[in-house]
Short mmCIF file of C-alpha atoms in Angstrom, two decimals:
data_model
loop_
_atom_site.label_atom_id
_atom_site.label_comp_id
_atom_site.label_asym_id
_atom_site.label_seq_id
_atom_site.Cartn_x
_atom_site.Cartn_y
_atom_site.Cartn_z
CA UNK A 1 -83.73 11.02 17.60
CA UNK A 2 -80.89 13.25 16.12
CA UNK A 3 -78.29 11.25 18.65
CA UNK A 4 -80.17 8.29 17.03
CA UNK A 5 -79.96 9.27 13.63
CA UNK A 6 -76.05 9.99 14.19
CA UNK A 7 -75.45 6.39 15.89
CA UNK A 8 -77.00 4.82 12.50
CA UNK A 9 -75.41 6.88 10.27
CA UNK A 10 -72.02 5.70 12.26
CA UNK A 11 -72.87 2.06 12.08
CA UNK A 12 -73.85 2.62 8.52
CA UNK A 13 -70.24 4.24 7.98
CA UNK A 14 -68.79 1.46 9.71
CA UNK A 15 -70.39 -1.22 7.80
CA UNK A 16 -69.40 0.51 4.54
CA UNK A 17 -65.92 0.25 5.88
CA UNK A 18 -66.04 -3.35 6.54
CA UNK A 19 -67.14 -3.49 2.94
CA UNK A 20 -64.38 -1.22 1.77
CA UNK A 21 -61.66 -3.35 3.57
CA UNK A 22 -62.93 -6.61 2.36
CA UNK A 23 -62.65 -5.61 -1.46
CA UNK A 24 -59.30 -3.94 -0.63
CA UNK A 25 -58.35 -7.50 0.98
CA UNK A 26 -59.28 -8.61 -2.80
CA UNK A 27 -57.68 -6.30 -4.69
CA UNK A 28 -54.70 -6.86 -3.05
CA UNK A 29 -54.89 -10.75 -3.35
CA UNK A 30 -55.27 -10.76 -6.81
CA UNK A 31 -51.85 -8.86 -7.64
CA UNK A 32 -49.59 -10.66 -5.27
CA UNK A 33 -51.02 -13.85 -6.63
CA UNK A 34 -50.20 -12.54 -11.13
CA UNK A 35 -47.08 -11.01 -8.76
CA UNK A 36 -45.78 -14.53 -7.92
CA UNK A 37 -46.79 -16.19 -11.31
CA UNK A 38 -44.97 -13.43 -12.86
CA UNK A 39 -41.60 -14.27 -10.46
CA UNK A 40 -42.26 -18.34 -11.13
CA UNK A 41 -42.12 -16.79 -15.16
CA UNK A 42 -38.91 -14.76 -14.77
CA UNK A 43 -37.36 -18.05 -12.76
CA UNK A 44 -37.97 -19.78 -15.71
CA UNK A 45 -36.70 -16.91 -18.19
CA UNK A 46 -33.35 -16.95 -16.03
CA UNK A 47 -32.71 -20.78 -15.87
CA UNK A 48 -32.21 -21.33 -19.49
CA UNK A 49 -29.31 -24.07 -20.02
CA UNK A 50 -26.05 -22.70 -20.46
CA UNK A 51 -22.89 -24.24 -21.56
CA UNK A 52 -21.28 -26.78 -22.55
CA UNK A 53 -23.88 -29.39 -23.79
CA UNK A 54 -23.86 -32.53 -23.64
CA UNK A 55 -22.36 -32.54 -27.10
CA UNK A 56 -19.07 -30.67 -26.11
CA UNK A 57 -16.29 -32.81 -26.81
CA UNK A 58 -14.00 -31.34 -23.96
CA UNK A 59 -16.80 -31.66 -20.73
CA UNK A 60 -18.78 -34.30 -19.85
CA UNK A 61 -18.78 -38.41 -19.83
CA UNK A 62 -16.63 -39.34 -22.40
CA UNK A 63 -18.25 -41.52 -25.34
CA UNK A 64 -18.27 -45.53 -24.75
CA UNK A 65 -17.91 -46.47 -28.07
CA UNK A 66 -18.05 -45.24 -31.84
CA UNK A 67 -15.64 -43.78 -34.11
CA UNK A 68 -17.22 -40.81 -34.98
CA UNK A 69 -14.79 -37.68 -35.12
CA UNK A 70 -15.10 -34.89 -33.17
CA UNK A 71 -13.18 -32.37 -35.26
CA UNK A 72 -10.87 -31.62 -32.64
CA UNK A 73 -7.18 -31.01 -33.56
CA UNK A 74 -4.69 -33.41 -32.52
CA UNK A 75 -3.78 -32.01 -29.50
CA UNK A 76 -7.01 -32.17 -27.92
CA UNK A 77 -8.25 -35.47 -28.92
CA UNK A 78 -7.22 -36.69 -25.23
CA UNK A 79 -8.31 -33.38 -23.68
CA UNK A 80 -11.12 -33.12 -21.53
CA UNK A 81 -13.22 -32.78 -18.09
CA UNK A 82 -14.76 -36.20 -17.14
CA UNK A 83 -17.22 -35.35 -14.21
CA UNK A 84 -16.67 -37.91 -11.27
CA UNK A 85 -19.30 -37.09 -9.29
CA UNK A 86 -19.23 -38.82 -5.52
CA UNK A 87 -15.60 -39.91 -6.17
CA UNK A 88 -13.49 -39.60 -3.50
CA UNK A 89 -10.41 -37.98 -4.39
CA UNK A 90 -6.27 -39.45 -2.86
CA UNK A 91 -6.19 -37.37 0.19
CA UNK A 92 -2.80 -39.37 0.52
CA UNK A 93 -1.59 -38.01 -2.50
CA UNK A 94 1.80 -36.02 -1.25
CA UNK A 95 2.37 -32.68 -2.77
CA UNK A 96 4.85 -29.63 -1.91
CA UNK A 97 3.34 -26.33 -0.72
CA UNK A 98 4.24 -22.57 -1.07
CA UNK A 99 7.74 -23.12 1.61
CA UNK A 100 8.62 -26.55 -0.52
CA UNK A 101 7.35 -28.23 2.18
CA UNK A 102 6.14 -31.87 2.07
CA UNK A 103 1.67 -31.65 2.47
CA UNK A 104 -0.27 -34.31 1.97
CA UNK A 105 -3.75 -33.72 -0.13
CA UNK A 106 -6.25 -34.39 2.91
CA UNK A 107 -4.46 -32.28 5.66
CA UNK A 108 -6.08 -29.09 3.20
CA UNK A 109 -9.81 -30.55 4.36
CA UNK A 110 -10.75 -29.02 7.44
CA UNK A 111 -13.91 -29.68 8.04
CA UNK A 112 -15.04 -27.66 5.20
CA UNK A 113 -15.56 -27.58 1.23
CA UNK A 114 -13.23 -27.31 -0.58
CA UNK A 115 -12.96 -25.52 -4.34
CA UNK A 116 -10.21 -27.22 -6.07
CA UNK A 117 -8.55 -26.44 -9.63
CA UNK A 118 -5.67 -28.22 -11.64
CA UNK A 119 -3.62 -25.80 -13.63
CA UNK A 120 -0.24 -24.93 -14.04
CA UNK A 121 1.38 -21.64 -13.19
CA UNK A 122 3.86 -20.48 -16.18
CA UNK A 123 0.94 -21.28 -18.52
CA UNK A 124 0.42 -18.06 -20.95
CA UNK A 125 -3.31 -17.87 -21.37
CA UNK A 126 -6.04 -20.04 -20.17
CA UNK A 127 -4.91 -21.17 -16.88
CA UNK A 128 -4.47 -17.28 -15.31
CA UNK A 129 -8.09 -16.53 -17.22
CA UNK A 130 -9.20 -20.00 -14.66
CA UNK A 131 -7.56 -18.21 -11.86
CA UNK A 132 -8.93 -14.54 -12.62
CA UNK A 133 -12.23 -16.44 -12.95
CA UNK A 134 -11.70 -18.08 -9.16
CA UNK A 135 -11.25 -14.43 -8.07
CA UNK A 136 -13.82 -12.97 -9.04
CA UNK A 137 -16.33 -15.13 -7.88
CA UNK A 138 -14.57 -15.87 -4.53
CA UNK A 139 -14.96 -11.80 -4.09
CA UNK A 140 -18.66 -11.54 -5.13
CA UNK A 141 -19.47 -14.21 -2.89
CA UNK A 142 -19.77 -13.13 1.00
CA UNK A 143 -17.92 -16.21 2.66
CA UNK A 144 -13.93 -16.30 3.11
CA UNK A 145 -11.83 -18.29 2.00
CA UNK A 146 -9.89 -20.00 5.13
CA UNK A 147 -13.17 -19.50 7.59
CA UNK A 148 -16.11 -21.08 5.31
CA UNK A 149 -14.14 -22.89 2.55
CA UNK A 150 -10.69 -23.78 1.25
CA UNK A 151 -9.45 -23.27 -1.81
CA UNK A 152 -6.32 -25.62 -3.28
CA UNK A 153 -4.66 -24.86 -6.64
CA UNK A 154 -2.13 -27.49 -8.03
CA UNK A 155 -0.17 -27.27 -10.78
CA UNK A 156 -0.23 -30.23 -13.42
CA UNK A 157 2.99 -29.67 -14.60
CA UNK A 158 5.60 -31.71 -12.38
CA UNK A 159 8.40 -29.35 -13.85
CA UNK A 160 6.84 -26.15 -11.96
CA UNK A 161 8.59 -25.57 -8.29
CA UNK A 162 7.27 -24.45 -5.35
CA UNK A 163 8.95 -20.62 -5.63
CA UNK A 164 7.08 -20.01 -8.90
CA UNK A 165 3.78 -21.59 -6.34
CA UNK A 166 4.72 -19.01 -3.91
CA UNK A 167 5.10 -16.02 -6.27
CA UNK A 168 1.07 -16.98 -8.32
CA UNK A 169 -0.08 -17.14 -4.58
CA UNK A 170 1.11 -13.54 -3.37
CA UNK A 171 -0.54 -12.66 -6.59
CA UNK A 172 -4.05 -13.52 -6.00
CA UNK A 173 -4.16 -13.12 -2.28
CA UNK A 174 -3.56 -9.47 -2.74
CA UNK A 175 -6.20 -9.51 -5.52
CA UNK A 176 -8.37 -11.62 -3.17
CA UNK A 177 -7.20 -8.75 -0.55
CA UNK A 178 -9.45 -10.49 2.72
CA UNK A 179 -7.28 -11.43 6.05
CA UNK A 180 -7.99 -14.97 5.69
CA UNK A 181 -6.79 -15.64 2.48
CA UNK A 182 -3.40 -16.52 3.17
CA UNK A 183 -3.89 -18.88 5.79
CA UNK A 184 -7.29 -20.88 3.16
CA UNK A 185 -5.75 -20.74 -0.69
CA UNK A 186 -3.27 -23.05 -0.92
CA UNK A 187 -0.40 -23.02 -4.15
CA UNK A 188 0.77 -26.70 -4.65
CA UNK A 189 3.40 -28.41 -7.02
CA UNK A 190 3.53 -32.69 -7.25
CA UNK A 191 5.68 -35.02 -9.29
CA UNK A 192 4.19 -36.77 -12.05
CA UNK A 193 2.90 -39.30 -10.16
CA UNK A 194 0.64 -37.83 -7.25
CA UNK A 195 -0.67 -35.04 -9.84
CA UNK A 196 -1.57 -38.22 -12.37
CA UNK A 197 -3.59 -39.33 -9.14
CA UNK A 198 -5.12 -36.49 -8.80
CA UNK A 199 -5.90 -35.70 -12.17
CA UNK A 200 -7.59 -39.45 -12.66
CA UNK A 201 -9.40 -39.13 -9.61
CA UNK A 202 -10.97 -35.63 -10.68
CA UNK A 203 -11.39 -36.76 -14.74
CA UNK A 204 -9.29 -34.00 -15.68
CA UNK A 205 -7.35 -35.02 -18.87
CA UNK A 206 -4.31 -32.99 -20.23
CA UNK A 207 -1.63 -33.86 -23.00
CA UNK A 208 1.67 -32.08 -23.72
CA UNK A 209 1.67 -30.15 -27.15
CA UNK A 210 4.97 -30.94 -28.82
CA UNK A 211 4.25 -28.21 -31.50
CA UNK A 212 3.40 -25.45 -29.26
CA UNK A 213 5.79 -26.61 -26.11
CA UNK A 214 2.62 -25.87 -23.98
CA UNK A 215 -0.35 -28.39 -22.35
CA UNK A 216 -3.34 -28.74 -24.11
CA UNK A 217 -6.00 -29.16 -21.28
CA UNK A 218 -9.58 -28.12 -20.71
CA UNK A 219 -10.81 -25.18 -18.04
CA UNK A 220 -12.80 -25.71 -15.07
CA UNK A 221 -12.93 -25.77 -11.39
CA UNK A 222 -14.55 -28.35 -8.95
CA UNK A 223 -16.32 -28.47 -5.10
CA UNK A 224 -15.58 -30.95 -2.99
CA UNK A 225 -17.47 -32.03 0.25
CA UNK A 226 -14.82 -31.72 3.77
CA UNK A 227 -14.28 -35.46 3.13
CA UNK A 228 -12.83 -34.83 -0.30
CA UNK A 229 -15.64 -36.34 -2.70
CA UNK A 230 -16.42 -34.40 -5.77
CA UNK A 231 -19.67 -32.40 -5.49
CA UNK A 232 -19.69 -29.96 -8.04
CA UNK A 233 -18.10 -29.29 -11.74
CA UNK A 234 -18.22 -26.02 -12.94
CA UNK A 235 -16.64 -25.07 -16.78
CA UNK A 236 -14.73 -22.29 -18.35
CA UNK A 237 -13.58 -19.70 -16.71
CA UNK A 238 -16.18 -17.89 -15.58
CA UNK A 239 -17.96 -19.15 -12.82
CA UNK A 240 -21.43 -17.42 -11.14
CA UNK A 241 -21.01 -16.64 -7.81
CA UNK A 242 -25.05 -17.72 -6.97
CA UNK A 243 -23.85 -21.16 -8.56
CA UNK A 244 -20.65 -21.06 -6.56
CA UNK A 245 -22.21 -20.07 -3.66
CA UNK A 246 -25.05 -22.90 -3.78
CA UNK A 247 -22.41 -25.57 -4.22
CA UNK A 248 -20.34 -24.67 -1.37
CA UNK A 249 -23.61 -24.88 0.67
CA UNK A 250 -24.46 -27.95 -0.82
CA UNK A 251 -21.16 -29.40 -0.46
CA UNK A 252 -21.21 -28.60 3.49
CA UNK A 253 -24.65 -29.83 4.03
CA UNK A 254 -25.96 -26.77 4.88
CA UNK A 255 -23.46 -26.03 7.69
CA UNK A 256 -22.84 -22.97 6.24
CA UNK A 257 -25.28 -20.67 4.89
CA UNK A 258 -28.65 -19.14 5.44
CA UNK A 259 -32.19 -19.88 5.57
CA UNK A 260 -32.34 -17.76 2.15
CA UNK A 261 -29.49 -20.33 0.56
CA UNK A 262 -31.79 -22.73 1.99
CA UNK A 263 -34.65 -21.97 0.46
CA UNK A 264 -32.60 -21.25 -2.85
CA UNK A 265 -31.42 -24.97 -2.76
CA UNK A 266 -34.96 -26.00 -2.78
CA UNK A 267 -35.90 -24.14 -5.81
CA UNK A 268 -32.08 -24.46 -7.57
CA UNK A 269 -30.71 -27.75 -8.49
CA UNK A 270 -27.61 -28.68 -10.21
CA UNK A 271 -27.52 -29.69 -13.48
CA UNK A 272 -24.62 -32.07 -14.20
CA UNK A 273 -24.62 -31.69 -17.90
CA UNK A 274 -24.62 -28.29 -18.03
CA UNK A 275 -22.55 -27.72 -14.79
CA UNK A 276 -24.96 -25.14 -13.74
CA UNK A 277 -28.09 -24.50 -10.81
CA UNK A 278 -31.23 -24.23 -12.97
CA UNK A 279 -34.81 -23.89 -11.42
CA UNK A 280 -37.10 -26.21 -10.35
CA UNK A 281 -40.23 -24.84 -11.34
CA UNK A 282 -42.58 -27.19 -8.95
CA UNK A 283 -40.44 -26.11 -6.28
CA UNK A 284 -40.89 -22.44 -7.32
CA UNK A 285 -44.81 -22.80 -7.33
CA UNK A 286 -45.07 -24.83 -4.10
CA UNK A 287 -43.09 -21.48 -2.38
CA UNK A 288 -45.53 -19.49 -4.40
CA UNK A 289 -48.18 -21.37 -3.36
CA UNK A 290 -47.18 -21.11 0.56
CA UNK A 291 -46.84 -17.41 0.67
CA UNK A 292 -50.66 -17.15 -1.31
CA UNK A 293 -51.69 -18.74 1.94
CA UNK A 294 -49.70 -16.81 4.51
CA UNK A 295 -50.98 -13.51 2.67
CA UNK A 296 -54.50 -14.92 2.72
CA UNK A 297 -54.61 -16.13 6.21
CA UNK A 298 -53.00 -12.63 6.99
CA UNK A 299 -55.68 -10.83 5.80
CA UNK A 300 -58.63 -12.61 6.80
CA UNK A 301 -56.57 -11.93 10.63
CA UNK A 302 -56.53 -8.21 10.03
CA UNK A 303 -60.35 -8.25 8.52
CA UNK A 304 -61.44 -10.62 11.78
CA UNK A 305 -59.58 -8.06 14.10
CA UNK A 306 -61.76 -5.15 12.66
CA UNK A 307 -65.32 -7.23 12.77
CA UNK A 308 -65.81 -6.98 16.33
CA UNK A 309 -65.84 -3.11 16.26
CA UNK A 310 -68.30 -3.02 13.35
CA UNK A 311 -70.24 -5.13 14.84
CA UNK A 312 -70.04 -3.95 18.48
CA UNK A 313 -71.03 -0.34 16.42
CA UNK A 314 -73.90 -1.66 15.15
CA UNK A 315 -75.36 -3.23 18.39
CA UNK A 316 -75.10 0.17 20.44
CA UNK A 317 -76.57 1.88 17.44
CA UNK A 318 -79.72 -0.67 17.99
CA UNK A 319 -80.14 -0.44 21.32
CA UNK A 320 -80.57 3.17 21.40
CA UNK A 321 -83.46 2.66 18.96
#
């Protein structure tokens, strides 16, 4: 009776385990599900819009018709960034690289995207704050330049030669300091022809400044898919690595990458107004959703795993009643 007694007491135990587990399984359920709420909220509190708006008078479509003024000096009246999204760029255009050698536009796209910027290289201010801007970003983000993506610079101003290309390159590859650098940012100089061309193609508008003996011109750079079409804008000179990284992954159609930039994509998409990725938040709660389930169905594995000891417990305990 005692060996009895001890058998029931154990089944007893083991029931009250069961029990134990199964409001453990919802205790834990509960969390994880306010957990990924909670993460849908702070995607949300992290994808507010960011500039320029639609409103800024040097990024975006340009107005069809109207008079009304801008406030814009002079200068910058013909200034801007039109985006020209899908447009394929003149990968005949003919330019001159760092050696003065003749290199036309479409020999740079190698099967890969390509992150291109217009700038010129004696320019005092905003064009090295564009370049510093490249920099940083291409070091934050893990791909190299030359192996996942090119990167080609040209200068706007058909006056610049290729020695004063050569010299802003040495520059930034040691800042860029990576062994395929050299061989995947390129330096270029054009005459006024093949950079207007370019510049059309692109929508990047720029205007001499008589007054100040310098361009006027607006800051940005732009992604372009390994056949040269125009992907992505991004304005300013600051430009977020995530973003960066998302377009170049984009841009190759996911022939570079990860699963995780993958999934990213699906809950990130581009915003052409603002130039930026902001979160889809359907997206986010269908992910949400999916690993509720997986975390469910996990459970209810682990809790199906332990049954058949219970009740195998319980059935030896009757039997030697």
């Amino acid at each position: 009776m005692q060996t009895a007694g001890s058998r029931i007491q154990e089944a007893g135990s083991s029931r009250q385990e069961a029990g134990i587990a199964r409001r453990l399984v919802i205790s834990c359920l509960l969390p994880s599900a306010s957990c990924l709420l909670s993460l849908a909220s702070c995607f949300l509190a992290f994808s507010q819009p960011g500039m320029p708006q639609p409103s800024s008078p040097l990024y975006g479509a340009r107005p069809e018709s109207g008079t009304v003024s801008t406030g814009l000096p002079k200068a910058l009246k013909n200034v801007g960034l039109d985006q020209r999204l899908n447009e394929q760029v003149p990968l005949d255009a003919v330019f001159k690289d760092e050696q003065g050698q003749e290199a036309r536009l479409g020999q740079f796209f190698k099967g890969k995207p390509v992150v291109l910027s217009l700038v010129y290289y004696s320019c005092p201010m905003l064009c090295t704050q564009v370049l510093n801007g490249q920099l940083g970003a291409f070091r934050s983000v893990s791909f190299n330049i030359g192996e996942q993506f090119e990167v080609v610079t040209v200068s706007f101003d058909a006056r610049e030669t290729p020695q004063l290309a050569s010299a802003k390159k040495q520059t930034y590859i040691k800042g860029y300091n990576r062994p395929s650098g050299e061989a995947g940012w390129h330096f270029l100089t054009g005459d006024e022809a093949n950079i207007k061309r370019l510049a059309e193609a692109v929508g990047f508008r720029f205007a001499w400044d008589e007054q100040t003996k310098q361009f006027a011109h607006a800051s940005g750079i732009m992604v372009l898919t390994p056949e040269g079409k125009l992907a992505r804008y991004f304005y300013g000179i600051d430009y977020p690595p995530r973003d960066l990284r998302l377009a170049l992954v984009e841009a190759s159609q996911n022939k570079i990458g990860t699963p995780v930039d993958a999934l990213m994509l699906y809950c990130y998409h581009y915003d052409p107004v603002t130039g930026k990725y902001g979160v889809v938040v359907m997206n986010v709660m269908r992910v949400a959703g999916i690993v509720t389930v997986i975390l469910i169905v996990g459970m209810i594995l682990v809790l199906r795993k332990r049954s058949p000891n219970t009740t195998l417990a319980t059935r030896e305990s009757e039997i030697s009643l």
